[in-house]
XYZ file of C-alpha atoms in Angstrom:
583
model
C 29.746 -36.369 11.502
C 29.772 -37.536 15.133
C 31.702 -36.383 18.172
C 34.555 -38.817 17.558
C 34.921 -37.598 13.984
C 35.730 -34.161 15.362
C 38.240 -35.419 17.937
C 35.738 -36.016 20.758
C 35.414 -39.591 21.910
C 33.300 -38.900 24.967
C 29.514 -38.999 24.924
C 28.610 -35.469 23.768
C 25.713 -34.363 21.609
C 27.189 -33.076 18.319
C 24.688 -30.232 18.301
C 26.238 -28.908 21.514
C 29.445 -28.138 19.597
C 27.686 -25.298 17.753
C 26.991 -21.988 19.456
C 25.282 -18.761 18.351
C 27.589 -15.780 17.849
C 25.532 -12.818 19.190
C 27.395 -10.351 16.969
C 26.722 -12.074 13.657
C 23.645 -14.203 14.331
C 25.506 -17.203 12.831
C 26.251 -20.609 14.396
C 29.975 -21.319 14.870
C 31.914 -24.434 15.787
C 33.173 -24.548 19.383
C 36.648 -26.090 19.294
C 37.198 -29.411 21.000
C 40.017 -29.865 23.559
C 42.090 -31.656 20.910
C 42.272 -28.517 18.787
C 44.983 -25.880 19.219
C 44.353 -24.087 22.494
C 46.206 -22.034 25.097
C 48.763 -24.030 27.113
C 47.512 -25.532 30.333
C 48.763 -23.463 33.291
C 51.500 -25.198 35.285
C 55.126 -24.977 36.411
C 57.328 -23.249 33.860
C 61.037 -23.700 33.578
C 62.828 -20.373 33.138
C 64.223 -19.769 29.708
C 67.996 -19.606 29.192
C 67.895 -15.848 28.795
C 66.176 -15.462 32.158
C 68.523 -17.927 33.861
C 71.426 -15.817 32.740
C 69.875 -12.813 34.401
C 69.020 -11.018 31.168
C 65.759 -9.107 31.094
C 62.871 -10.930 29.458
C 62.114 -10.240 25.820
C 59.588 -7.537 25.271
C 56.699 -7.810 22.812
C 56.736 -4.297 21.377
C 53.441 -4.809 19.631
C 51.553 -5.991 22.716
C 49.028 -3.599 24.229
C 49.687 -1.968 27.589
C 49.359 -4.432 30.424
C 49.819 -7.491 28.181
C 52.084 -10.292 29.419
C 55.559 -9.942 27.899
C 56.676 -12.768 25.673
C 59.060 -15.080 27.442
C 61.399 -17.817 26.394
C 59.078 -20.529 25.093
C 56.288 -18.184 23.967
C 57.468 -17.415 20.478
C 55.545 -14.556 18.864
C 54.599 -14.665 15.204
C 56.838 -12.748 12.781
C 56.170 -9.026 12.617
C 55.005 -9.419 9.009
C 52.297 -11.818 10.128
C 50.981 -9.521 12.833
C 48.405 -6.758 12.680
C 48.258 -3.730 14.941
C 47.261 -4.752 18.431
C 49.389 -7.893 18.412
C 46.875 -10.234 16.756
C 48.207 -12.655 14.115
C 47.336 -11.581 10.594
C 45.546 -14.191 8.513
C 43.655 -14.053 5.196
C 40.457 -14.203 7.180
C 41.690 -11.451 9.460
C 42.577 -9.211 6.524
C 39.076 -9.638 5.082
C 37.529 -8.901 8.453
C 39.627 -5.765 8.801
C 38.451 -4.486 5.446
C 34.805 -5.356 6.000
C 33.331 -4.401 9.410
C 30.867 -6.864 10.869
C 27.287 -5.641 10.883
C 25.089 -6.690 13.755
C 21.827 -8.285 12.721
C 18.568 -7.199 14.305
C 16.850 -9.528 16.734
C 14.011 -9.956 14.293
C 16.376 -11.250 11.615
C 18.253 -13.501 14.017
C 15.079 -15.006 15.384
C 13.399 -17.867 13.562
C 9.925 -18.188 15.040
C 9.242 -21.609 13.650
C 11.254 -24.701 14.418
C 11.982 -25.919 10.901
C 13.827 -22.791 9.765
C 16.322 -22.753 12.606
C 16.707 -26.508 12.633
C 17.637 -26.700 8.971
C 20.312 -24.058 9.555
C 21.819 -26.045 12.425
C 21.805 -29.232 10.378
C 23.629 -27.586 7.509
C 26.267 -26.452 9.984
C 26.700 -29.946 11.404
C 27.609 -31.266 7.978
C 27.289 -34.876 6.816
C 25.178 -35.874 9.787
C 22.701 -33.215 8.699
C 21.714 -35.148 5.579
C 20.832 -38.274 7.520
C 18.956 -36.328 10.152
C 16.978 -34.343 7.570
C 15.977 -37.648 5.989
C 14.896 -38.840 9.429
C 12.799 -35.689 9.938
C 11.204 -36.137 6.515
C 10.212 -39.656 7.537
C 8.554 -38.200 10.658
C 6.210 -36.000 8.628
C 2.654 -37.183 8.028
C 0.919 -35.594 5.049
C -2.610 -35.684 3.634
C -3.770 -34.575 0.191
C -5.241 -31.085 -0.048
C -7.586 -32.485 -2.742
C -7.201 -29.308 -4.774
C -8.777 -27.192 -2.028
C -5.671 -25.031 -1.538
C -3.766 -22.705 -3.799
C -1.052 -25.271 -4.494
C 1.217 -24.166 -1.666
C 2.511 -20.877 -0.274
C 4.796 -18.620 -2.299
C 7.654 -16.493 -1.003
C 6.652 -13.486 -3.110
C 2.965 -13.445 -2.122
C 0.843 -13.112 1.000
C 0.612 -16.422 2.898
C -2.535 -18.039 4.319
C -1.991 -21.110 6.518
C -4.923 -22.963 8.085
C -4.024 -24.234 11.571
C -6.363 -26.948 12.874
C -6.394 -28.473 16.349
C -8.437 -31.675 16.546
C -10.198 -33.171 19.535
C -9.179 -36.710 18.576
C -8.016 -38.564 21.710
C -5.152 -40.459 20.084
C -1.799 -40.756 21.812
C -0.585 -41.809 25.229
C -2.448 -40.362 28.183
C -5.320 -38.800 26.207
C -7.972 -41.464 26.771
C -9.446 -39.697 29.789
C -10.235 -36.418 28.053
C -13.934 -36.016 27.278
C -15.195 -38.098 24.349
C -12.707 -40.957 23.843
C -14.429 -41.953 20.582
C -14.168 -38.573 18.844
C -13.448 -38.830 15.113
C -11.339 -35.697 15.333
C -13.389 -32.580 14.628
C -11.977 -29.104 13.906
C -12.064 -28.152 17.578
C -9.657 -25.222 17.207
C -9.202 -23.460 13.854
C -7.025 -20.444 13.094
C -6.480 -18.860 9.700
C -3.007 -17.319 9.805
C -2.565 -14.548 7.218
C 0.959 -13.208 6.672
C 1.182 -9.993 4.649
C 2.937 -9.921 1.305
C 5.681 -7.630 2.616
C 5.977 -9.699 5.861
C 5.450 -6.555 7.939
C 2.427 -7.971 9.787
C 0.208 -11.010 10.270
C -3.312 -11.773 11.487
C -4.322 -14.966 13.280
C -8.110 -15.266 12.872
C -9.838 -17.768 15.174
C -12.965 -19.431 13.776
C -15.384 -20.581 16.514
C -16.068 -24.295 16.408
C -19.766 -23.654 17.206
C -20.285 -21.220 14.329
C -23.295 -22.274 12.248
C -22.287 -22.391 8.593
C -22.535 -24.482 5.425
C -20.068 -27.258 4.660
C -19.693 -27.675 0.860
C -19.337 -30.905 -1.119
C -15.800 -32.193 -0.625
C -13.938 -34.280 -3.235
C -11.680 -36.397 -1.030
C -8.867 -38.802 -1.840
C -9.411 -42.095 -0.036
C -6.768 -44.362 1.512
C -6.904 -46.702 -1.493
C -6.227 -43.822 -3.901
C -9.776 -43.464 -5.175
C -11.704 -40.207 -4.943
C -15.014 -39.801 -3.169
C -17.228 -36.742 -3.030
C -18.486 -36.320 0.534
C -21.833 -34.531 0.421
C -22.057 -31.126 2.058
C -24.453 -30.152 4.810
C -26.259 -26.899 5.514
C -26.553 -24.946 8.783
C -24.223 -27.111 10.871
C -21.407 -26.426 13.328
C -18.147 -25.425 11.703
C -16.222 -28.139 13.554
C -18.057 -30.861 11.583
C -16.056 -29.802 8.506
C -13.406 -32.253 9.751
C -13.884 -35.870 10.825
C -17.631 -35.994 10.299
C -18.612 -38.470 7.527
C -14.938 -39.102 6.769
C -14.062 -35.490 5.980
C -10.362 -34.619 5.799
C -8.605 -31.263 6.392
C -9.154 -30.360 2.731
C -12.861 -30.127 3.512
C -12.135 -27.656 6.300
C -10.123 -25.660 3.750
C -13.121 -25.543 1.404
C -15.415 -24.515 4.265
C -13.081 -21.655 5.233
C -12.926 -20.473 1.616
C -16.717 -20.462 1.328
C -17.076 -18.728 4.688
C -14.410 -16.021 4.314
C -13.610 -15.762 0.606
C -9.963 -16.525 1.500
C -8.371 -19.617 -0.038
C -5.706 -21.158 2.231
C -2.341 -22.076 0.749
C -1.582 -24.938 3.156
C -2.845 -26.552 6.335
C -1.291 -27.937 9.530
C -3.188 -30.231 11.891
C -2.176 -30.776 15.523
C -3.558 -33.144 18.154
C -3.434 -33.094 21.949
C 0.120 -34.459 22.007
C 1.418 -31.490 20.001
C 0.594 -29.127 22.866
C 2.200 -31.398 25.439
C 5.398 -32.258 23.597
C 6.170 -28.789 22.233
C 5.758 -27.107 25.616
C 7.959 -29.771 27.223
C 10.724 -29.212 24.685
C 10.856 -25.421 25.170
C 10.771 -25.790 28.951
C 7.235 -24.480 29.388
C 5.483 -21.239 28.454
C 4.504 -18.394 30.755
C 0.810 -17.497 31.034
C -1.194 -15.177 33.279
C -4.452 -15.726 35.155
C -6.561 -12.872 36.454
C -8.216 -15.153 39.023
C -7.894 -18.579 40.652
C -9.066 -21.426 38.398
C -10.134 -24.907 39.479
C -11.825 -26.582 36.494
C -12.776 -30.233 37.079
C -13.586 -30.720 33.380
C -10.207 -29.687 31.976
C -8.291 -30.614 35.185
C -6.705 -27.149 35.350
C -6.000 -25.890 38.863
C -3.928 -22.708 39.057
C -3.872 -19.671 41.307
C -4.136 -16.063 40.167
C -0.931 -14.663 38.668
C 1.885 -15.784 36.365
C 2.622 -19.482 35.803
C 4.941 -21.517 33.600
C 2.948 -24.413 32.176
C 4.011 -27.451 30.173
C 2.856 -30.950 29.242
C -0.486 -32.041 30.689
C -0.953 -28.717 32.436
C -0.534 -26.826 29.147
C -3.129 -29.062 27.507
C -5.511 -28.426 30.408
C -4.990 -24.681 29.948
C -5.984 -24.622 26.258
C -8.981 -26.920 26.948
C -10.420 -24.825 29.796
C -13.697 -23.050 29.049
C -16.149 -23.496 31.926
C -14.055 -21.471 34.395
C -13.345 -18.373 32.306
C -15.428 -15.669 30.653
C -18.929 -16.820 29.681
C -17.963 -20.442 30.138
C -18.177 -21.423 26.462
C -15.990 -21.971 23.426
C -15.589 -18.226 22.770
C -13.974 -17.841 26.186
C -11.657 -20.776 25.521
C -10.533 -19.129 22.261
C -9.138 -16.265 24.337
C -7.051 -18.726 26.389
C -5.794 -20.425 23.240
C -4.727 -17.115 21.730
C -2.929 -16.207 24.953
C -1.180 -19.590 24.951
C -0.054 -19.285 21.321
C 1.266 -15.772 21.954
C 3.270 -17.093 24.900
C 4.602 -19.988 22.809
C 5.658 -17.596 20.037
C 7.488 -15.408 22.545
C 9.274 -18.452 23.925
C 10.231 -19.732 20.472
C 11.686 -16.336 19.545
C 13.536 -15.996 22.840
C 17.302 -16.346 23.041
C 17.100 -19.383 25.340
C 15.562 -21.341 22.468
C 17.407 -19.865 19.486
C 20.869 -20.126 21.057
C 20.516 -23.849 21.776
C 21.046 -26.126 18.762
C 20.030 -29.113 20.885
C 16.741 -27.474 21.790
C 16.122 -26.567 18.148
C 16.726 -30.155 17.058
C 14.396 -31.422 19.781
C 11.756 -28.978 18.583
C 12.117 -30.273 15.040
C 11.771 -33.835 16.282
C 8.660 -33.043 18.288
C 7.113 -30.779 15.650
C 7.496 -33.165 12.725
C 5.961 -35.976 14.763
C 3.090 -33.936 16.177
C 1.863 -32.225 13.000
C -0.007 -33.461 9.945
C 0.454 -31.225 6.905
C -0.878 -31.059 3.358
C 1.007 -32.745 0.534
C 2.375 -29.410 -0.701
C 4.184 -28.916 2.630
C 5.472 -32.453 3.168
C 9.243 -32.017 3.563
C 11.584 -30.423 6.060
C 12.877 -28.227 3.233
C 9.431 -26.761 2.567
C 8.784 -26.348 6.274
C 12.149 -24.617 6.587
C 11.223 -22.173 3.816
C 7.923 -21.440 5.536
C 9.721 -21.023 8.842
C 12.095 -18.474 7.369
C 9.185 -16.443 5.988
C 7.359 -16.508 9.327
C 10.588 -15.684 11.135
C 10.579 -12.242 9.493
C 7.581 -11.205 11.588
C 7.785 -8.819 14.496
C 5.529 -10.125 17.293
C 4.111 -6.656 17.958
C 2.522 -6.821 14.482
C 1.095 -10.339 14.897
C -2.581 -9.797 15.783
C -4.913 -12.391 17.281
C -8.623 -11.813 16.724
C -11.810 -13.859 16.324
C -14.481 -13.954 13.624
C -17.173 -11.491 14.825
C -20.293 -13.458 15.786
C -23.599 -13.085 17.582
C -25.742 -15.551 19.526
C -27.937 -17.909 17.539
C -31.531 -16.993 18.516
C -32.647 -20.551 17.721
C -30.753 -21.881 20.760
C -32.136 -19.848 23.617
C -28.768 -20.318 25.352
C -25.931 -17.772 25.418
C -23.105 -18.759 23.059
C -24.276 -22.372 22.611
C -24.013 -21.824 18.874
C -23.280 -18.572 17.078
C -23.900 -16.861 13.737
C -21.731 -14.452 11.743
C -22.117 -10.817 12.739
C -23.471 -9.474 9.412
C -22.003 -6.008 9.984
C -18.478 -6.759 11.241
C -17.550 -10.217 9.905
C -17.516 -9.203 6.209
C -15.285 -6.236 7.077
C -12.767 -8.517 8.815
C -12.711 -10.935 5.888
C -12.312 -8.074 3.407
C -9.423 -6.561 5.354
C -7.559 -9.875 5.328
C -8.310 -10.486 1.647
C -6.884 -7.057 0.844
C -3.785 -7.561 3.012
C -4.752 -4.815 5.481
C -2.879 -4.867 8.782
C -4.759 -4.979 12.095
C -1.834 -3.149 13.718
C -0.361 0.238 12.878
C 2.196 -0.459 10.186
C 2.292 3.209 9.277
C 4.801 3.183 6.459
C 2.930 0.549 4.495
C -0.519 2.058 5.054
C 0.646 5.548 4.079
C 2.262 4.255 0.877
C -0.923 2.440 -0.136
C -3.070 5.480 0.608
C -0.758 7.799 -1.339
C -0.697 5.445 -4.329
C -4.505 5.239 -4.326
C -4.845 9.036 -4.192
C -2.322 9.500 -7.006
C -4.234 7.163 -9.327
C -7.520 8.992 -8.823
C -6.140 12.541 -8.674
C -7.617 15.015 -11.147
C -10.860 16.670 -12.170
C -14.071 14.681 -12.668
C -16.921 14.988 -15.116
C -20.551 15.462 -14.102
C -22.480 12.140 -13.924
C -24.686 13.276 -16.830
C -21.587 13.500 -19.066
C -20.364 9.956 -18.381
C -20.864 7.538 -21.291
C -20.273 3.868 -20.529
C -21.120 0.413 -21.875
C -21.505 -2.286 -19.209
C -20.509 -5.930 -19.763
C -20.772 -8.929 -17.464
C -17.340 -10.567 -17.309
C -17.805 -13.071 -14.493
C -20.204 -11.408 -12.033
C -23.508 -12.963 -11.001
C -26.085 -13.257 -13.843
C -28.089 -10.047 -14.174
C -25.335 -7.869 -12.686
C -24.942 -5.714 -15.812
C -28.643 -4.796 -15.865
C -28.675 -4.252 -12.109
C -25.730 -1.856 -12.410
C -27.330 -0.033 -15.342
C -30.556 0.521 -13.388
C -28.631 1.768 -10.358
C -26.450 4.166 -12.358
C -29.384 5.662 -14.252
C -31.921 5.838 -11.428
C -29.680 6.546 -8.436
C -26.596 8.316 -9.760
C -27.809 10.164 -12.882
C -25.496 8.382 -15.345
C -28.085 8.416 -18.125
C -25.645 7.804 -20.982
C -25.080 4.174 -20.003
C -26.188 0.897 -21.581
C -26.117 -2.873 -21.040
C -23.804 -4.482 -23.621
C -24.367 -8.095 -22.500
C -21.641 -10.608 -21.710
C -17.941 -9.924 -22.127
C -15.937 -12.157 -24.489
C -13.931 -13.508 -21.514
C -14.330 -13.721 -17.752
C -12.204 -11.543 -15.504
C -11.289 -12.003 -11.861
C -11.306 -8.225 -11.284
C -13.682 -5.495 -12.463
C -12.096 -3.091 -14.967
C -12.949 0.271 -16.536
C -11.183 0.925 -19.855
C -11.091 4.508 -21.160
C -9.343 6.668 -23.777
C -7.020 9.524 -22.734
C -9.701 12.166 -23.363
C -12.130 10.216 -21.120
C -9.971 10.349 -17.957
C -12.339 12.783 -16.197
C -15.316 10.529 -16.954
C -13.386 7.502 -15.670
C -12.552 9.248 -12.383
C -16.210 10.183 -11.887
C -17.502 6.657 -12.541
C -14.797 5.189 -10.276
C -15.893 7.614 -7.553
C -19.577 6.679 -7.915
C -18.962 2.921 -7.964
C -16.147 2.750 -5.435
C -13.680 1.319 -7.953
C -10.037 1.091 -6.809
C -7.390 2.886 -8.827
C -6.110 -0.495 -10.049
C -9.438 -1.030 -11.892
C -8.827 1.934 -14.216
C -7.216 0.800 -17.480
C -6.054 3.437 -19.983
C -6.820 2.184 -23.485
C -9.309 2.829 -26.267
C -12.880 3.997 -26.328
C -15.685 2.029 -27.984
C -18.742 3.140 -29.902
C -22.085 2.933 -28.085
C -25.503 2.271 -29.637
C -25.877 6.000 -30.496
C -22.615 5.946 -32.410
C -20.770 7.981 -29.759
C -17.477 7.148 -28.017
C -17.910 5.465 -24.652
C -15.904 3.744 -21.922
C -16.128 -0.011 -21.222
C -17.023 -1.227 -17.729
C -16.502 -5.005 -17.362
C -17.891 -6.507 -14.146
C -15.498 -9.213 -12.900
C -15.872 -12.028 -10.397
C -15.076 -9.617 -7.576
C -18.211 -7.536 -8.284
C -20.411 -7.487 -5.169
C -23.516 -5.735 -6.412
C -24.652 -2.344 -7.636
C -23.665 0.385 -5.207
C -21.258 -1.848 -3.237
C -17.764 -0.353 -3.202
C -14.841 -2.391 -4.514
C -12.238 -0.094 -2.986
C -10.225 -1.951 -0.333
C -10.558 -0.496 3.179
C -7.769 1.813 4.265
C -7.706 0.255 7.726
C -8.983 -2.825 9.512
C -12.303 -2.693 11.394
C -12.340 -2.005 15.115
C -12.680 -5.469 16.695
C -11.446 -7.126 19.878
C -7.824 -8.154 19.366
C -4.471 -8.738 21.019
C -0.873 -8.845 19.827
C 1.626 -11.626 20.411
C 4.203 -9.408 22.117
C 1.986 -8.577 25.100
C 0.943 -10.731 28.043
C -2.832 -11.011 28.543
C -4.349 -12.228 31.818
C -7.307 -14.609 31.517
C -10.254 -14.035 33.845
């Protein structure tokens, strides 16, 4: 439906006919001049009643101070009017019965372009179908090669892998650094959105982190599949581009590194930064000092600045003029930039402009490459609506904890995982633990855990248990038996070999009269309440009733707790709602 189809023949963007009602959060059609409107002010000929000197008719239902109805201004019949003088219509009657509820800003705001755009297009009508088809044609997708979960789900936690490449494709990018780059994973962020959508964590993975890249089955351009051999002890950024690796290989590397399997991926190049910041009219960033970086071409004074286009790209590429002068310092700038972009996208100046939303969709679908499970505007819209539920104060940016690689002899040239903190960060994300204070959720989880384990416990010497390996590393059952007997005094325990089937989670099955024993063993081993399964007892080798402990794939070793942390570890972090100043 174009402007002429709605009675407008002049050159007007159809999207401009739709405006956001601040009371309802819905887009409504703004009437064209050809629709019924108030009369144009001008000379008015007195009505016959006035010419005769009679007093003008009075509108008894008009509020105080309202203009009385005169000759040609015929009021609606009294039966068609409501109190206050407004015409009564079926819509009006419904509105009178049902008061309008104001939506919260969080619900009105759609943080990601696709969600808001799809809504606008539906409102536009027939033209929406053609434009959605056009947006679908813009999208470039690449196979995930089975490395993902099969796509995000609305009823589960979401893990999206965001990858920024250093490939110099696109107009104006030839002069940046290595013009022949194959497109490595120069910037990588694992975005975890909690199951209840109350919080999210954006985890930056340093490009210079030394890790292992696994073998990567990869679909080739001709449709055949090739397994690209993995490499050991290499920079993380070589998981993409190197030896023909695709984003699915970066997914596999992240899974091996963190134990978190991404649902989908999005890949952006240099042009994505430039075009998106141009469309939103720039983003506001803060500098704690003057910066003049000849390598990134960023030259800005101390203080607040609105950056866009080439200047925005220079900002996210700067590293030599901030912090330690390496990639870890640049990560801080990138997190600040993304926070600023999120604030701008959720701001009213963006959400209230259908034209701006459509331009964002145009730019976003052209700038991003996604996996084949996220290859339509409909799927992107669904993802956008899920992400739009987030409150920016509960969106945390942090970085994988690392330490300097002693093999380099240079500060932050390459880095290694911090063996103490990194596993805690990964575990918190795997267990959907918020890095911000979402008190209601954390209290509910803690109370549920306490309720499951509440009650008296037996002495370790009274616990009888048979141990089976149901998916843990070979030898885990014997290792656990030795630990229980020698370290914890659970002498009435035995190795029962392999379980009949593999389990993803460790379980402890017990009979009702063994509840106290189960609570004691769960306490000793650090089993979560969800691992305790009321059921039947079994007979051990002495002919006595015993519980059954089956070690699942999640088993980490004897003496290593399986209970999820109650809170995230204390690491450097920032939230998207606050402005950070780079220095």
